[in-house]
Amino acid sequence: MSRVLFWILLVGLVVLAVRAKLKALGARRQPPVQPPPRSEAPAAAIENMAQCAHCGLHFPASEAVHADGHDYCSPGHARLPPR
Ligand SMILES: [Zn+2]
């Protein structure tokens, strides 16, 4: 009876060893994980620029202060006359 247990254990160990070896070989063959490619900056990040009618400073158009048909960099310059 002990011989039967010995052979069952031996076959089980061999099966486990072969499985572990195959798993290690399979993991080695997989290509290395590559980082995702960097995506370009979205087009929405590019913003139009405006020029202050008083001081000539260029700034994002979304921050412009509009007064009498001109763009200004700040409310203070909007009160001053354009150059
Ligand atoms: Zn200005």
Coordinates of N, CA, C and O and ligand atoms in Angstrom, one line a residue:
M1 N 0.8 -1.2 0.0 CA 0.0 0.0 0.0 C 0.9 1.2 0.0 O 0.6 2.2 -0.6
S2 N 2.0 1.2 0.8 CA 2.8 2.4 0.8 C 3.5 2.6 -0.5 O 3.8 3.8 -0.9
R3 N 3.7 1.6 -1.3 CA 4.3 1.8 -2.6 C 3.3 2.5 -3.5 O 3.7 3.4 -4.3
V4 N 2.1 2.2 -3.4 CA 1.1 2.9 -4.2 C 1.0 4.4 -3.9 O 1.0 5.3 -4.7
L5 N 1.1 4.7 -2.6 CA 1.1 6.2 -2.1 C 2.4 6.8 -2.6 O 2.4 8.0 -3.1
F6 N 3.5 6.1 -2.6 CA 4.8 6.7 -3.0 C 4.7 7.1 -4.5 O 5.1 8.2 -4.9
W7 N 4.1 6.2 -5.3 CA 4.0 6.4 -6.8 C 3.0 7.6 -7.1 O 3.3 8.4 -8.0
I8 N 1.9 7.6 -6.3 CA 1.0 8.7 -6.5 C 1.6 10.0 -6.2 O 1.5 11.0 -6.9
L9 N 2.3 10.1 -5.1 CA 3.0 11.3 -4.7 C 4.1 11.7 -5.7 O 4.2 12.9 -6.1
L10 N 4.8 10.7 -6.2 CA 5.9 11.0 -7.2 C 5.3 11.5 -8.5 O 5.8 12.6 -9.0
V11 N 4.2 10.9 -9.0 CA 3.6 11.4 -10.2 C 3.0 12.8 -10.0 O 3.2 13.7 -10.8
G12 N 2.4 13.0 -8.8 CA 1.9 14.4 -8.5 C 3.0 15.4 -8.5 O 2.8 16.5 -9.0
L13 N 4.1 15.1 -7.9 CA 5.2 16.1 -7.8 C 5.7 16.4 -9.2 O 6.1 17.5 -9.6
V14 N 5.9 15.3 -10.1 CA 6.3 15.5 -11.4 C 5.4 16.4 -12.2 O 5.8 17.3 -12.9
V15 N 4.1 16.2 -12.1 CA 3.1 17.0 -12.8 C 3.2 18.4 -12.3 O 3.2 19.4 -13.1
L16 N 3.3 18.7 -11.0 CA 3.5 20.0 -10.5 C 4.7 20.7 -11.0 O 4.7 21.9 -11.4
A17 N 5.8 19.9 -11.1 CA 7.1 20.5 -11.6 C 7.0 20.9 -13.0 O 7.5 21.9 -13.5
V18 N 6.4 20.0 -13.8 CA 6.2 20.3 -15.3 C 5.4 21.5 -15.5 O 5.7 22.4 -16.3
R19 N 4.3 21.6 -14.7 CA 3.4 22.8 -14.8 C 4.1 24.0 -14.5 O 4.0 25.1 -15.2
A20 N 4.9 24.0 -13.4 CA 5.6 25.2 -13.0 C 6.6 25.6 -14.1 O 6.8 26.8 -14.4
K21 N 7.3 24.6 -14.7 CA 8.3 24.9 -15.7 C 7.6 25.5 -16.9 O 8.1 26.5 -17.5
L22 N 6.5 24.9 -17.4 CA 5.8 25.4 -18.5 C 5.3 26.9 -18.3 O 5.3 27.7 -19.1
K23 N 4.8 27.1 -17.1 CA 4.3 28.4 -16.7 C 5.5 29.5 -16.8 O 5.3 30.6 -17.3
A24 N 6.7 29.0 -16.3 CA 7.8 30.0 -16.3 C 8.2 30.2 -17.7 O 8.6 31.4 -18.1
L25 N 8.2 29.2 -18.6 CA 8.6 29.4 -20.0 C 7.6 30.3 -20.7 O 8.0 31.2 -21.5
G26 N 6.3 30.1 -20.4 CA 5.3 31.0 -21.0 C 5.4 32.4 -20.6 O 5.3 33.3 -21.4
A27 N 5.7 32.7 -19.3 CA 5.9 34.0 -18.8 C 7.1 34.7 -19.5 O 7.1 35.9 -19.7
R28 N 8.1 33.9 -19.8 CA 9.4 34.5 -20.3 C 9.1 34.8 -21.8 O 9.8 35.8 -22.3
R29 N 8.3 34.1 -22.5 CA 8.1 34.4 -23.9 C 7.2 35.6 -24.2 O 7.2 36.1 -25.3
Q30 N 6.4 36.0 -23.2 CA 5.5 37.2 -23.4 C 6.4 38.4 -23.6 O 7.4 38.6 -22.9
P31 N 6.0 39.3 -24.5 CA 6.7 40.5 -24.7 C 6.7 41.4 -23.5 O 5.7 41.4 -22.8
P32 N 7.7 42.2 -23.3 CA 7.7 43.1 -22.1 C 6.5 44.1 -22.3 O 6.2 44.5 -23.4
V33 N 6.0 44.5 -21.1 CA 4.9 45.4 -21.2 C 5.5 46.8 -21.5 O 6.4 47.3 -20.9
Q34 N 4.9 47.4 -22.6 CA 5.4 48.7 -23.0 C 4.5 49.8 -22.5 O 3.3 49.6 -22.4
P35 N 5.0 50.9 -22.1 CA 4.2 52.0 -21.6 C 3.3 52.5 -22.7 O 3.7 52.4 -23.9
P36 N 2.1 52.9 -22.4 CA 1.3 53.5 -23.5 C 1.9 54.7 -24.1 O 2.6 55.5 -23.5
P37 N 1.7 54.8 -25.4 CA 2.4 56.0 -26.1 C 1.8 57.3 -25.6 O 0.6 57.4 -25.3
R38 N 2.7 58.2 -25.5 CA 2.2 59.5 -25.1 C 1.3 60.2 -26.1 O 1.7 60.3 -27.3
S39 N 0.1 60.6 -25.7 CA -0.8 61.2 -26.6 C -0.4 62.7 -26.8 O 0.1 63.3 -25.8
E40 N -0.6 63.2 -27.9 CA -0.3 64.6 -28.2 C -1.3 65.4 -27.4 O -2.4 65.0 -27.0
A41 N -0.9 66.7 -27.1 CA -1.7 67.6 -26.4 C -3.0 67.8 -27.2 O -3.0 67.9 -28.4
P42 N -4.1 67.8 -26.5 CA -5.4 68.0 -27.3 C -5.4 69.3 -27.9 O -4.8 70.3 -27.4
A43 N -6.1 69.4 -29.1 CA -6.2 70.6 -29.8 C -6.9 71.7 -29.0 O -6.6 72.9 -29.2
A44 N -7.7 71.3 -28.0 CA -8.4 72.3 -27.3 C -7.5 73.1 -26.4 O -7.8 74.2 -25.9
A45 N -6.3 72.5 -26.1 CA -5.3 73.2 -25.2 C -4.7 74.4 -25.9 O -4.2 75.3 -25.3
I46 N -4.7 74.5 -27.2 CA -4.2 75.6 -28.0 C -5.2 76.7 -28.0 O -6.4 76.5 -28.4
E47 N -4.8 77.9 -27.5 CA -5.8 78.9 -27.4 C -5.3 80.1 -28.2 O -4.1 80.4 -28.4
N48 N -6.3 80.9 -28.8 CA -6.0 82.1 -29.5 C -5.5 83.1 -28.6 O -5.8 83.2 -27.4
M49 N -4.6 84.0 -29.1 CA -4.0 85.1 -28.3 C -4.7 86.4 -28.8 O -5.1 86.5 -29.9
A50 N -4.7 87.3 -27.9 CA -5.1 88.7 -28.2 C -4.1 89.6 -27.7 O -3.2 89.3 -27.0
Q51 N -4.2 90.9 -28.3 CA -3.2 91.9 -27.9 C -3.9 93.0 -27.3 O -4.9 93.5 -27.8
C52 N -3.4 93.5 -26.2 CA -4.0 94.6 -25.5 C -3.9 95.9 -26.3 O -2.8 96.2 -26.8
A53 N -5.0 96.6 -26.5 CA -5.0 97.8 -27.3 C -4.3 98.9 -26.6 O -3.9 99.9 -27.3
H54 N -4.0 98.8 -25.3 CA -3.3 99.9 -24.6 C -1.8 99.7 -24.5 O -1.0 100.5 -24.9
C55 N -1.4 98.5 -24.0 CA 0.0 98.3 -23.7 C 0.6 97.3 -24.7 O 1.8 97.2 -24.7
G56 N -0.1 96.7 -25.6 CA 0.4 95.8 -26.6 C 0.8 94.4 -26.1 O 1.3 93.6 -26.8
L57 N 0.5 94.1 -24.8 CA 0.7 92.8 -24.2 C -0.1 91.7 -24.9 O -1.3 91.9 -25.2
H58 N 0.5 90.5 -25.3 CA -0.2 89.4 -25.8 C -0.7 88.5 -24.7 O 0.1 88.2 -23.8
F59 N -1.9 88.1 -24.7 CA -2.4 87.2 -23.6 C -3.5 86.4 -24.2 O -4.0 86.6 -25.3
P60 N -4.0 85.3 -23.5 CA -5.0 84.4 -24.0 C -6.3 85.2 -24.3 O -6.7 86.0 -23.4
A61 N -6.9 84.9 -25.4 CA -8.1 85.7 -25.8 C -9.2 85.4 -24.8 O -10.1 86.3 -24.7
S62 N -9.2 84.3 -24.1 CA -10.3 84.0 -23.2 C -10.2 85.0 -21.9 O -11.2 85.1 -21.2
E63 N -9.1 85.6 -21.7 CA -8.9 86.5 -20.6 C -9.1 87.9 -21.0 O -8.8 88.8 -20.1
A64 N -9.4 88.2 -22.2 CA -9.5 89.6 -22.7 C -10.7 90.3 -22.1 O -11.7 89.7 -21.8
V65 N -10.4 91.6 -21.8 CA -11.5 92.5 -21.4 C -11.9 93.3 -22.6 O -11.1 94.0 -23.2
H66 N -13.2 93.1 -23.0 CA -13.6 93.8 -24.3 C -14.3 95.1 -23.9 O -15.1 95.2 -23.0
A67 N -13.8 96.2 -24.6 CA -14.4 97.5 -24.4 C -14.3 98.3 -25.7 O -13.2 98.2 -26.3
D68 N -15.3 99.0 -26.0 CA -15.4 99.8 -27.2 C -14.7 99.2 -28.4 O -13.9 99.9 -29.1
G69 N -14.9 97.9 -28.7 CA -14.4 97.2 -29.9 C -13.0 96.8 -29.8 O -12.4 96.3 -30.8
H70 N -12.3 97.0 -28.6 CA -10.9 96.6 -28.5 C -10.8 95.5 -27.4 O -11.7 95.4 -26.6
D71 N -9.7 94.8 -27.5 CA -9.3 93.8 -26.4 C -8.3 94.5 -25.5 O -7.3 95.1 -25.9
Y72 N -8.5 94.3 -24.2 CA -7.5 94.8 -23.2 C -7.1 93.7 -22.2 O -7.9 92.7 -22.0
C73 N -5.9 93.9 -21.7 CA -5.4 92.8 -20.8 C -6.0 92.9 -19.4 O -5.9 91.9 -18.7
S74 N -6.5 94.0 -19.0 CA -7.1 94.1 -17.7 C -8.1 95.2 -17.7 O -8.2 96.1 -18.6
P75 N -9.0 95.2 -16.7 CA -10.0 96.3 -16.6 C -9.4 97.7 -16.5 O -10.0 98.6 -16.9
G76 N -8.2 97.7 -15.9 CA -7.6 99.0 -15.7 C -7.2 99.6 -17.1 O -7.4 100.8 -17.3
H77 N -6.7 98.8 -18.0 CA -6.3 99.2 -19.3 C -7.5 99.5 -20.1 O -7.5 100.3 -21.1
A78 N -8.6 98.8 -19.8 CA -9.8 99.0 -20.6 C -10.4 100.4 -20.4 O -11.0 101.0 -21.2
R79 N -10.1 101.0 -19.2 CA -10.5 102.4 -18.8 C -9.6 103.4 -19.5 O -10.0 104.5 -19.7
L80 N -8.4 103.0 -19.9 CA -7.4 104.0 -20.5 C -7.7 104.0 -22.0 O -8.1 103.0 -22.5
P81 N -7.3 105.0 -22.6 CA -7.5 105.1 -24.1 C -6.5 104.2 -24.8 O -5.4 104.0 -24.4
P82 N -7.0 103.6 -26.0 CA -6.1 102.7 -26.7 C -5.0 103.5 -27.4 O -5.2 104.7 -27.8
R83 N -3.8 102.9 -27.6 CA -2.7 103.6 -28.3 C -2.8 103.4 -29.8 O -3.2 102.4 -30.3
Ligands
ZN1 ZN -2.7 96.2 -21.3

